[in-house]
Amino acid sequence: MSEPDDDPRRAPTGARGDGPRQARALATRGAILAAAAEEFASASYHQTSLSRILERSGVTKGALYFHFVSKESIALAVVDEMETIYRGMVERSRVFDLDPLRTAAQLAREVQDGLDGPVVRAGQRLCTEGFAGPHRPGWPYRFWQDVFSDLFGRAAAAGLLLPTVDPLALARTVVDVSGGAFAASLAITGLEDLPMRVCENWELLLGATADPGWLASWHRAGGMRTVLGSHLTRAASDGRGGVTGR
């Protein structure tokens, strides 16, 4: 198979035009992944065809097969992109210098933001369908369980959780409830009411597990409604419902 014009290996290192050629190659790969994410986000792995990805991306068949050998390799690359996004969320959460429970709530907001884009939705769907690769079955669920287990463990050590609350059990519950909310919202409203579900679920979970002193401070600051902010405002203005105030 001949190499496409945007192959960064065609010109010697340092040759004139090498930079632009590499940029074109990266742009081509990005176009393929963006198209694949849109397709995988709206249909199952088996329903998504290479021809649909090719048509949406606007690249040549040769360029597609230069960058990816199969539909499976494209799906794995989309999951890689989702993993990068999720790890970036955790890294960014550290700069806010919030207590562990507020950090957990902020991460819920970050995931909500991510679900507005097709890469995270596609990655979630591919993982749920078993196309994350043999080395990471159920990856996002295990990842977030570990993240929240660490946060809730630190919250318990700081006295922010009720003494009867097991941090790992709470982390599993958050992942279970979040996964169910995503699936239900996708099926019922196409994710339009997901902000409302996230808000209600986190208020209920924190209300049942957080120390009363922390909870009072949380409510005074506006609670999950303040964390989600414009998401809930937009949902209410679009007629998708909202969360009643305390």
Short mmCIF file of C-alpha atoms in Angstrom, two decimals:
data_model
loop_
_atom_site.label_atom_id
_atom_site.label_comp_id
_atom_site.label_asym_id
_atom_site.label_seq_id
_atom_site.Cartn_x
_atom_site.Cartn_y
_atom_site.Cartn_z
CA MET A 1 0.00 0.00 0.00
CA SER A 2 1.45 3.37 -0.99
CA GLU A 3 1.90 5.92 1.75
CA PRO A 4 -0.40 8.96 1.73
CA ASP A 5 0.92 12.46 1.08
CA ASP A 6 0.61 13.34 4.76
CA ASP A 7 2.94 10.55 5.89
CA PRO A 8 5.49 12.29 8.18
CA ARG A 9 8.13 9.67 7.22
CA ARG A 10 8.32 10.62 3.54
CA ALA A 11 10.70 13.54 4.06
CA PRO A 12 14.05 13.19 5.90
CA THR A 13 14.20 14.70 9.36
CA GLY A 14 14.86 18.40 9.08
CA ALA A 15 13.88 18.55 5.40
CA ARG A 16 11.92 21.54 4.20
CA GLY A 17 8.21 20.90 4.63
CA ASP A 18 8.73 18.18 7.25
CA GLY A 19 6.88 20.20 9.92
CA PRO A 20 3.83 20.94 7.78
CA ARG A 21 3.71 17.29 6.65
CA GLN A 22 3.71 16.09 10.26
CA ALA A 23 1.00 18.63 11.08
CA ARG A 24 -1.12 17.31 8.19
CA ALA A 25 -0.62 13.75 9.40
CA LEU A 26 -1.75 14.69 12.91
CA ALA A 27 -4.73 16.58 11.49
CA THR A 28 -5.71 13.56 9.40
CA ARG A 29 -5.50 11.22 12.38
CA GLY A 30 -7.48 13.70 14.45
CA ALA A 31 -10.19 13.93 11.79
CA ILE A 32 -10.51 10.15 11.74
CA LEU A 33 -10.76 9.91 15.53
CA ALA A 34 -13.26 12.78 15.71
CA ALA A 35 -15.46 11.12 13.10
CA ALA A 36 -15.14 7.73 14.82
CA ALA A 37 -16.08 9.23 18.18
CA GLU A 38 -19.24 10.73 16.67
CA GLU A 39 -20.18 7.41 15.12
CA PHE A 40 -19.39 5.25 18.17
CA ALA A 41 -21.21 7.70 20.45
CA SER A 42 -24.43 7.34 18.47
CA ALA A 43 -24.33 3.64 17.57
CA SER A 44 -22.88 0.40 18.85
CA TYR A 45 -19.48 -0.88 17.79
CA HIS A 46 -21.06 -3.46 15.47
CA GLN A 47 -23.46 -0.92 13.96
CA THR A 48 -20.65 1.50 13.16
CA SER A 49 -18.98 0.88 9.81
CA LEU A 50 -15.62 1.99 8.48
CA SER A 51 -17.41 3.49 5.49
CA ARG A 52 -19.43 5.77 7.80
CA ILE A 53 -16.28 6.84 9.63
CA LEU A 54 -14.55 7.43 6.31
CA GLU A 55 -17.42 9.50 4.96
CA ARG A 56 -17.71 11.63 8.11
CA SER A 57 -13.95 12.22 8.37
CA GLY A 58 -13.53 13.33 4.75
CA VAL A 59 -10.15 11.59 4.40
CA THR A 60 -9.08 9.09 1.76
CA LYS A 61 -9.28 5.37 2.33
CA GLY A 62 -5.51 5.16 1.97
CA ALA A 63 -5.01 7.76 4.69
CA LEU A 64 -7.38 5.93 7.02
CA TYR A 65 -5.62 2.58 6.55
CA PHE A 66 -2.22 4.22 6.94
CA HIS A 67 -3.15 5.47 10.41
CA PHE A 68 -5.37 2.55 11.51
CA VAL A 69 -5.34 -1.08 10.45
CA SER A 70 -8.92 -1.88 11.43
CA LYS A 71 -12.12 -0.64 13.03
CA GLU A 72 -10.97 -2.24 16.27
CA SER A 73 -7.76 -0.20 16.25
CA ILE A 74 -9.81 2.98 15.77
CA ALA A 75 -12.08 2.03 18.67
CA LEU A 76 -9.08 1.41 20.91
CA ALA A 77 -7.65 4.81 19.96
CA VAL A 78 -10.95 6.48 20.90
CA VAL A 79 -10.83 4.75 24.30
CA ASP A 80 -7.22 5.96 24.63
CA GLU A 81 -8.46 9.51 24.06
CA MET A 82 -11.15 9.07 26.72
CA GLU A 83 -8.54 7.75 29.16
CA THR A 84 -6.38 10.82 28.53
CA ILE A 85 -9.36 13.11 29.16
CA TYR A 86 -10.29 11.33 32.40
CA ARG A 87 -6.73 11.37 33.74
CA GLY A 88 -6.55 15.06 32.88
CA MET A 89 -9.67 15.69 34.96
CA VAL A 90 -8.01 14.17 38.02
CA GLU A 91 -4.83 16.17 37.45
CA ARG A 92 -6.78 19.44 37.14
CA SER A 93 -8.79 18.70 40.29
CA ARG A 94 -5.60 18.98 42.35
CA VAL A 95 -5.13 22.67 41.57
CA PHE A 96 -8.40 23.71 43.23
CA ASP A 97 -7.10 22.78 46.72
CA LEU A 98 -10.55 21.61 47.85
CA ASP A 99 -11.33 19.12 50.59
CA PRO A 100 -11.76 15.49 49.38
CA LEU A 101 -15.58 15.56 49.25
CA ARG A 102 -15.70 18.82 47.33
CA THR A 103 -13.01 17.46 45.01
CA ALA A 104 -15.19 14.39 44.36
CA ALA A 105 -18.17 16.62 43.56
CA GLN A 106 -16.00 18.76 41.26
CA LEU A 107 -14.88 15.63 39.42
CA ALA A 108 -18.53 14.70 38.92
CA ARG A 109 -18.92 18.09 37.25
CA GLU A 110 -15.84 17.44 35.11
CA VAL A 111 -17.28 14.13 33.92
CA GLN A 112 -20.54 15.91 33.14
CA ASP A 113 -18.57 18.42 31.05
CA GLY A 114 -16.78 15.56 29.29
CA LEU A 115 -20.05 13.88 28.38
CA ASP A 116 -20.99 16.97 26.39
CA GLY A 117 -18.42 15.80 23.84
CA PRO A 118 -18.49 12.64 21.71
CA VAL A 119 -15.10 11.23 22.76
CA VAL A 120 -16.13 10.49 26.34
CA ARG A 121 -19.57 9.24 25.32
CA ALA A 122 -18.02 6.98 22.68
CA GLY A 123 -15.35 5.73 25.06
CA GLN A 124 -17.93 4.94 27.74
CA ARG A 125 -20.05 3.06 25.22
CA LEU A 126 -17.13 1.10 23.79
CA CYS A 127 -15.97 0.10 27.28
CA THR A 128 -19.48 -0.97 28.24
CA GLU A 129 -19.68 -3.08 25.08
CA GLY A 130 -16.32 -4.71 25.83
CA PHE A 131 -14.12 -2.93 23.30
CA ALA A 132 -11.61 -1.28 25.64
CA GLY A 133 -8.99 -3.92 24.87
CA PRO A 134 -7.95 -7.06 26.79
CA HIS A 135 -5.63 -5.14 29.12
CA ARG A 136 -8.34 -2.82 30.51
CA PRO A 137 -11.78 -4.44 30.72
CA GLY A 138 -14.29 -2.04 32.26
CA TRP A 139 -11.54 0.55 32.48
CA PRO A 140 -13.51 3.75 33.28
CA TYR A 141 -15.46 2.05 36.05
CA ARG A 142 -12.36 0.67 37.74
CA PHE A 143 -10.55 3.98 37.25
CA TRP A 144 -13.25 6.09 38.90
CA GLN A 145 -13.74 3.54 41.68
CA ASP A 146 -10.05 3.89 42.54
CA VAL A 147 -10.18 7.70 42.31
CA PHE A 148 -13.24 8.03 44.53
CA SER A 149 -12.04 5.37 46.96
CA ASP A 150 -8.88 7.41 47.53
CA LEU A 151 -10.85 10.65 47.96
CA PHE A 152 -13.36 9.10 50.35
CA GLY A 153 -10.58 7.44 52.31
CA ARG A 154 -8.96 10.84 52.83
CA ALA A 155 -12.36 12.34 53.67
CA ALA A 156 -12.90 9.67 56.33
CA ALA A 157 -9.46 10.32 57.81
CA ALA A 158 -10.30 14.03 58.01
CA GLY A 159 -13.61 13.35 59.76
CA LEU A 160 -15.73 14.50 56.80
CA LEU A 161 -17.69 11.25 56.57
CA LEU A 162 -19.90 9.55 59.13
CA PRO A 163 -17.90 6.93 61.09
CA THR A 164 -20.16 4.14 59.78
CA VAL A 165 -19.35 4.88 56.12
CA ASP A 166 -16.90 2.56 54.37
CA PRO A 167 -14.96 4.60 51.76
CA LEU A 168 -14.60 1.74 49.27
CA ALA A 169 -18.29 0.85 49.51
CA LEU A 170 -19.19 4.50 48.94
CA ALA A 171 -16.86 4.66 45.93
CA ARG A 172 -18.49 1.56 44.44
CA THR A 173 -21.91 3.07 45.07
CA VAL A 174 -20.94 6.32 43.33
CA VAL A 175 -19.71 4.38 40.28
CA ASP A 176 -22.82 2.18 40.23
CA VAL A 177 -25.22 5.10 40.60
CA SER A 178 -23.33 7.22 38.06
CA GLY A 179 -23.30 4.41 35.52
CA GLY A 180 -27.01 3.85 36.00
CA ALA A 181 -27.75 7.56 35.67
CA PHE A 182 -25.78 7.72 32.42
CA ALA A 183 -27.56 4.69 30.96
CA ALA A 184 -31.03 5.87 32.04
CA SER A 185 -30.49 9.43 30.85
CA LEU A 186 -29.11 8.24 27.50
CA ALA A 187 -32.10 5.96 26.97
CA ILE A 188 -34.80 8.39 28.12
CA THR A 189 -33.64 11.87 27.08
CA GLY A 190 -30.43 11.40 25.11
CA LEU A 191 -28.45 12.72 28.13
CA GLU A 192 -30.45 15.96 28.30
CA ASP A 193 -31.52 15.37 31.90
CA LEU A 194 -28.14 14.02 33.06
CA PRO A 195 -27.22 17.23 34.98
CA MET A 196 -30.41 16.92 37.03
CA ARG A 197 -29.70 13.25 37.75
CA VAL A 198 -26.09 13.99 38.75
CA CYS A 199 -27.24 16.75 41.08
CA GLU A 200 -29.95 14.68 42.75
CA ASN A 201 -27.76 11.60 43.13
CA TRP A 202 -24.86 13.47 44.70
CA GLU A 203 -27.09 15.41 47.07
CA LEU A 204 -28.68 12.16 48.24
CA LEU A 205 -25.36 10.33 48.61
CA LEU A 206 -23.63 13.15 50.45
CA GLY A 207 -26.71 13.73 52.60
CA ALA A 208 -26.58 10.12 53.76
CA THR A 209 -22.82 9.83 54.29
CA ALA A 210 -21.23 13.21 55.08
CA ASP A 211 -20.53 14.59 58.56
CA PRO A 212 -23.36 16.97 59.60
CA GLY A 213 -20.98 19.89 60.10
CA TRP A 214 -19.50 19.49 56.63
CA LEU A 215 -22.97 18.99 55.16
CA ALA A 216 -24.25 22.22 56.69
CA SER A 217 -21.32 24.12 55.16
CA TRP A 218 -21.94 22.39 51.83
CA HIS A 219 -25.57 23.46 51.78
CA ARG A 220 -24.75 27.03 52.79
CA ALA A 221 -22.44 27.23 49.77
CA GLY A 222 -25.21 26.04 47.44
CA GLY A 223 -24.36 22.34 47.32
CA MET A 224 -24.26 20.41 44.06
CA ARG A 225 -26.42 23.01 42.33
CA THR A 226 -23.56 25.48 42.63
CA VAL A 227 -20.99 22.93 41.41
CA LEU A 228 -23.03 22.08 38.31
CA GLY A 229 -23.99 25.71 37.74
CA SER A 230 -24.86 26.48 34.14
CA HIS A 231 -25.66 22.84 33.36
CA LEU A 232 -28.73 22.91 35.60
CA THR A 233 -29.67 26.43 34.48
CA ARG A 234 -29.59 25.31 30.86
CA ALA A 235 -31.55 22.14 31.64
CA ALA A 236 -34.26 24.11 33.45
CA SER A 237 -34.56 26.68 30.65
CA ASP A 238 -34.90 23.86 28.13
CA GLY A 239 -37.74 22.34 30.15
CA ARG A 240 -35.80 19.29 31.33
CA GLY A 241 -36.57 19.84 34.99
CA GLY A 242 -34.40 20.84 37.88
CA VAL A 243 -33.68 20.30 41.52
CA THR A 244 -35.77 21.99 44.12
CA GLY A 245 -33.95 24.18 46.59
CA ARG A 246 -33.65 23.47 50.26
#
